Coordinates of C-alpha atoms in Angstrom, one line a residue:
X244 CA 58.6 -68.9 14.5
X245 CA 62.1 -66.9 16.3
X246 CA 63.6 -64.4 14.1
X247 CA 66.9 -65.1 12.5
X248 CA 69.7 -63.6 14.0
X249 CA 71.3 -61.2 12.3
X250 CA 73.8 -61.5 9.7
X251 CA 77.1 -59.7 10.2
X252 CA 79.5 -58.3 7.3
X253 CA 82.8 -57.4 7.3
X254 CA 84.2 -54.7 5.0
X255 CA 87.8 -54.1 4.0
X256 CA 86.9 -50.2 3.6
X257 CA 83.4 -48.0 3.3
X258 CA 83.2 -44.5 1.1
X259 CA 80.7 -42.2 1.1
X260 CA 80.1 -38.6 -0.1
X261 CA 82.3 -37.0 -2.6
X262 CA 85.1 -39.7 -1.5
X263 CA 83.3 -42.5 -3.2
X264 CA 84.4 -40.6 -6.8
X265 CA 88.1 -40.8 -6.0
X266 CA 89.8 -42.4 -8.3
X267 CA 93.6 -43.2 -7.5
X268 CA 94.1 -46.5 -6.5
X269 CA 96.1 -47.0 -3.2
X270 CA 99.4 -49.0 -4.0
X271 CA 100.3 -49.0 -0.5
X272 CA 103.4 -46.6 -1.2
X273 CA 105.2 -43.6 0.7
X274 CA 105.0 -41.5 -2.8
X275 CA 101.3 -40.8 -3.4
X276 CA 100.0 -37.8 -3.1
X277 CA 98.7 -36.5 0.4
X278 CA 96.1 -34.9 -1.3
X279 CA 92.9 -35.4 -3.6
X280 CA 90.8 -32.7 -6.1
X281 CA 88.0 -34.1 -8.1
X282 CA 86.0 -31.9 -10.6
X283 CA 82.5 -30.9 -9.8
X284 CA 80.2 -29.8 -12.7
X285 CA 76.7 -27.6 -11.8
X286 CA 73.7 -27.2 -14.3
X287 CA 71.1 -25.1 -13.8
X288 CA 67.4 -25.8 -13.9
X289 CA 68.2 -28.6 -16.7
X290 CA 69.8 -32.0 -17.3
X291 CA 72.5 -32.3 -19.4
X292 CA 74.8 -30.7 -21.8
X293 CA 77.5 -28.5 -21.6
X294 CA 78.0 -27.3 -17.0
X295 CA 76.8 -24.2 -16.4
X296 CA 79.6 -23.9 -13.1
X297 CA 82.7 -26.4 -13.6
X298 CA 85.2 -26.2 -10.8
X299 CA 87.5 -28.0 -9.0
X300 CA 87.1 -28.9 -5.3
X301 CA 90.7 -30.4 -2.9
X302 CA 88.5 -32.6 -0.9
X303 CA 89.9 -32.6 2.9
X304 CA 92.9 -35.0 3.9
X305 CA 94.8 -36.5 6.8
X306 CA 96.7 -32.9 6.8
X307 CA 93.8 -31.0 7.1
X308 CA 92.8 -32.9 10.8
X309 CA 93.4 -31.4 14.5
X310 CA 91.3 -33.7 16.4
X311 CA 88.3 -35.8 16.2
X312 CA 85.1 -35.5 17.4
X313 CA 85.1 -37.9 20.6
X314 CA 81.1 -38.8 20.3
X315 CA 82.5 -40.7 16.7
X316 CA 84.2 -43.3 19.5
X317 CA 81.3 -45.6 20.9
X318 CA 83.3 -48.4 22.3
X319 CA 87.0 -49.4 23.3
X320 CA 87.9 -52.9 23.7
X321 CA 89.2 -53.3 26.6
X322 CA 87.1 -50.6 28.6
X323 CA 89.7 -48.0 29.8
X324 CA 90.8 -48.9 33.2
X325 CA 90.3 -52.5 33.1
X326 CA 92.7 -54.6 34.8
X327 CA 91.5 -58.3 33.9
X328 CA 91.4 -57.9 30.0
X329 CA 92.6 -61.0 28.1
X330 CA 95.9 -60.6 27.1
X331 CA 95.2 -63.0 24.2
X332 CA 93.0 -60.8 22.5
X333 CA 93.2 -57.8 20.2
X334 CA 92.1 -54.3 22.1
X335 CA 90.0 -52.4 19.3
X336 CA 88.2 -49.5 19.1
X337 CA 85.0 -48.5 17.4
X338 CA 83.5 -45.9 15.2
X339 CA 80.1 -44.6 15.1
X340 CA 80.4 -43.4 11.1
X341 CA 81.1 -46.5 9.4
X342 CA 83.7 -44.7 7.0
X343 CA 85.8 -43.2 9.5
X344 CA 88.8 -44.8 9.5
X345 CA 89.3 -44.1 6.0
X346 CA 87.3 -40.9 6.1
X347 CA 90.5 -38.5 4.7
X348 CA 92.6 -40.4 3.1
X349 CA 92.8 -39.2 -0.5
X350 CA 92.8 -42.8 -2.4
X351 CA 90.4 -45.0 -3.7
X352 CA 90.9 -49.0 -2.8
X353 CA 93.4 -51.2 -4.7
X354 CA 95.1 -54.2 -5.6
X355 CA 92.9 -56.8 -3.2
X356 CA 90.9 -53.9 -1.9
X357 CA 93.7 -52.6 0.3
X358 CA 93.1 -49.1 1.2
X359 CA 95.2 -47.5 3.6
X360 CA 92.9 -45.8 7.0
X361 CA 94.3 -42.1 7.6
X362 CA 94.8 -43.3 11.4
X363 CA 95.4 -46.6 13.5
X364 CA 95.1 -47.5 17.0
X365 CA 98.5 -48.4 18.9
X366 CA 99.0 -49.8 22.2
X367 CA 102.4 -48.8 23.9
X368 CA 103.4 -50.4 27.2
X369 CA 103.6 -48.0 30.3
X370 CA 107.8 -48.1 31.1
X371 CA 110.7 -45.3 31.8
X372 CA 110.9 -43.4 27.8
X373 CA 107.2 -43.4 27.1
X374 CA 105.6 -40.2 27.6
X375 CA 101.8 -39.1 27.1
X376 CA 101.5 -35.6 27.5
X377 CA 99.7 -32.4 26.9
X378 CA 101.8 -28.8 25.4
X379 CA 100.8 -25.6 25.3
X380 CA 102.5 -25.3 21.9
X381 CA 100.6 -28.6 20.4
X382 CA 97.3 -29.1 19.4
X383 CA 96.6 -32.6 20.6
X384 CA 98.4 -34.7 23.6
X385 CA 101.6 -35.9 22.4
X386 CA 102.8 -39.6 22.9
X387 CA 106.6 -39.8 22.8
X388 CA 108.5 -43.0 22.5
X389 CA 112.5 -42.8 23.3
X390 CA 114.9 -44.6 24.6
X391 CA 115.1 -47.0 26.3
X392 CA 111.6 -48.2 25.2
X393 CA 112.0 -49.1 21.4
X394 CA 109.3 -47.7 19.0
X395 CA 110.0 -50.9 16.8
X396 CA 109.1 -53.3 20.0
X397 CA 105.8 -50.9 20.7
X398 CA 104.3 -49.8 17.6
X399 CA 103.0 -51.9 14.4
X400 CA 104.1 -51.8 11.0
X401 CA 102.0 -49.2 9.1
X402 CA 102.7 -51.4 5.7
X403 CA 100.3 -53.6 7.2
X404 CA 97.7 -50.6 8.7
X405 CA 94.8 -51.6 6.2
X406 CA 94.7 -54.7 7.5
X407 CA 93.4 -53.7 10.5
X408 CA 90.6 -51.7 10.0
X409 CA 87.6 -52.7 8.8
X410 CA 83.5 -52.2 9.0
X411 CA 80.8 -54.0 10.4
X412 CA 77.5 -54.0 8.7
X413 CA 74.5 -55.8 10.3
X414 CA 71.4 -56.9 8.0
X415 CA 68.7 -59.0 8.0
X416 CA 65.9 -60.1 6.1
X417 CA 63.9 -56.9 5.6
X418 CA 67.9 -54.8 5.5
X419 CA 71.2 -55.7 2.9
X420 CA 74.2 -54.0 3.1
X421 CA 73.5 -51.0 1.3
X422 CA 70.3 -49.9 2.9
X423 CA 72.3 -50.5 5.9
X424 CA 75.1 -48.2 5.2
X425 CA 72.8 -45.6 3.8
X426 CA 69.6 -45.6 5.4
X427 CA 70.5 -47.6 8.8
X428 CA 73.2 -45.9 10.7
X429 CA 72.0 -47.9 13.7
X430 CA 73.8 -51.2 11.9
X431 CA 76.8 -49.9 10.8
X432 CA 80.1 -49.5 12.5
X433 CA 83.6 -49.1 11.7
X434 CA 86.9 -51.1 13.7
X435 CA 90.6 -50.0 14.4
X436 CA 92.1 -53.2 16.1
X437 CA 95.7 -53.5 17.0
X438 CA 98.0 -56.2 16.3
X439 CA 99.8 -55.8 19.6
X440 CA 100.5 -59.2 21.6
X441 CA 100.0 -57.9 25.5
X442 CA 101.6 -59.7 28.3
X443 CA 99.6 -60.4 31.6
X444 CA 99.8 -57.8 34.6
X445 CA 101.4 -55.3 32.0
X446 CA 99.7 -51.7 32.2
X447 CA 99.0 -50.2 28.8
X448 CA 98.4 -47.2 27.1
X449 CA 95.6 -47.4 24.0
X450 CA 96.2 -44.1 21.4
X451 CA 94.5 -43.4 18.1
X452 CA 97.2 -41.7 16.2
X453 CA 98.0 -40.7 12.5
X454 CA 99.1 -43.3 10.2
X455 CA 100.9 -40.7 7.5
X456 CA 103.2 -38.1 8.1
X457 CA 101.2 -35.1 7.2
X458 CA 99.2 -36.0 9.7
X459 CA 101.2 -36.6 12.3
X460 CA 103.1 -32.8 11.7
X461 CA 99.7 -31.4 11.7
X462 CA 98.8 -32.9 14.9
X463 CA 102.3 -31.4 16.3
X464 CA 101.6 -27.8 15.5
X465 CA 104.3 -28.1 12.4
X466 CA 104.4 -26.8 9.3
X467 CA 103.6 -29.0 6.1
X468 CA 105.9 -28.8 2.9
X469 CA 105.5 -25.9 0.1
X470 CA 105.1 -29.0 -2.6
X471 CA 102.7 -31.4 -2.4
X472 CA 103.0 -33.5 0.1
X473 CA 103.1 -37.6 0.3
X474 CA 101.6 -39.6 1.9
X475 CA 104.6 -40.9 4.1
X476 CA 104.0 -43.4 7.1
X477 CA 103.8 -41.2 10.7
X478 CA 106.6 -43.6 11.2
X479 CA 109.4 -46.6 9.9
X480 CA 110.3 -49.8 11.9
X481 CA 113.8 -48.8 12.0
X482 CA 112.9 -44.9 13.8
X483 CA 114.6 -45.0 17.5
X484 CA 112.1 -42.3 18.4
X485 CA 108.9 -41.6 17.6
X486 CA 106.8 -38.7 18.2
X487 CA 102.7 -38.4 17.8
X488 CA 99.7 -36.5 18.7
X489 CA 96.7 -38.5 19.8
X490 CA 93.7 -38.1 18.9
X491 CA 92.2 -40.2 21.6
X492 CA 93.4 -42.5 24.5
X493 CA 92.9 -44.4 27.2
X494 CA 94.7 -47.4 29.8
X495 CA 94.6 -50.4 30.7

């Protein structure tokens, strides 16, 4: 008898770790907090009762990131350089960890399982007022949009930024989705697609930038706010320039 083929899954959002314990539901607003603690309670050679250690632990956010580790990307969709992609289809890029995308951002999922990813991929046309570059005085390569390109025309809307990520989980009769995500790192793999519609013979340029704010200054080399900070798109629809440090690119 063939073997089945394997079954494919599609996840709105993986957590693992200490992230799976967050608790604050992600209402898709600008005013949540950019950060997360959770309490961690340690007893000592027994079970139970009162903690021998409680403490409180701020788990890492999307303020606390200066680059990614490029051996996390194991595929971009189109292959950089490629000059015949389909300009009917979505260019993606993929994750090895299949929690990446929402790897520090300090919310749990919510209404619908909607859970914002701390970054996004974008795909900005190659024309006069877009700028990838790399600064001395940055940490990361900075992509600059100004006029006369339009950041509105070349970047998506970030209120729609968990739509676009997701995970892919592959199981089969001896593997379901959990052992997979635990125990089968080989099947897992996590998806940032952009909602761009590309127009044939048009050169490109692929990014994976910060979806919040906080990000976005740390990226940049600024400083982040004495209070605590919110977790503020990296930019609006209405900005007429838009600055961001890129985590990783490629053209097309």
């Amino acid at each position: 008898m063939a073997a089945q083929p394997p079954i494919l899954h599609f996840l709105p959002w993986v957590r693992q770790g200490a992230a799976a314990d967050i608790r604050n539901p992600d209402t898709l607003r600008a005013d949540q907090d950019a950060v997360v603690k959770l309490p961690v309670d340690l007893w000592i050679n027994r079970n139970g009762g009162t903690p021998d250690v409680s403490v409180t632990a701020q788990l890492y956010g999307p303020a606390d990131v200066t680059d990614i580790d490029p051996q996390q990307v194991v595929r971009t969709e189109p292959r950089p350089l490629t000059s015949n992609f389909e300009p009917n289809l979505f260019p993606a890029i993929e994750f090895d960890r299949p929690d990446f995308p929402w790897l520090f951002t300090p919310l749990s999922e919510g209404v619908n399982d909607q859970l914002r990813p701390w970054l996004v991929l974008v795909v900005v046309k190659k024309q006069d007022g877009v700028t990838l570059t790399s600064q001395p005085s940055t940490p990361l390569p900075v992509l600059a949009i100004k006029t006369p390109a339009r950041p509105s025309e070349e970047l998506p809307d970030l209120r729609e930024a968990h739509a676009w990520a997701h995970a892919q989980v592959s199981v089969d009769g001896t593997t379901d989705v959990a052992t997979a995500l635990h125990r089968r790192p080989a099947r897992t793999v996590s998806r940032l697609l952009c909602p761009r519609r590309l127009e044939p013979d048009t050169a490109y340029l692929a990014c994976v930038v910060p979806a919040f704010a906080v990000g976005r200054d740390t990226g940049l080399g600024l400083s982040q706010p004495a209070t605590t900070p919110k977790l503020a798109p990296a930019w609006t629809p209405t900005d007429t320039a838009v600055t961001l440090p890129v985590y990783y690119s490629g053209e097309f």
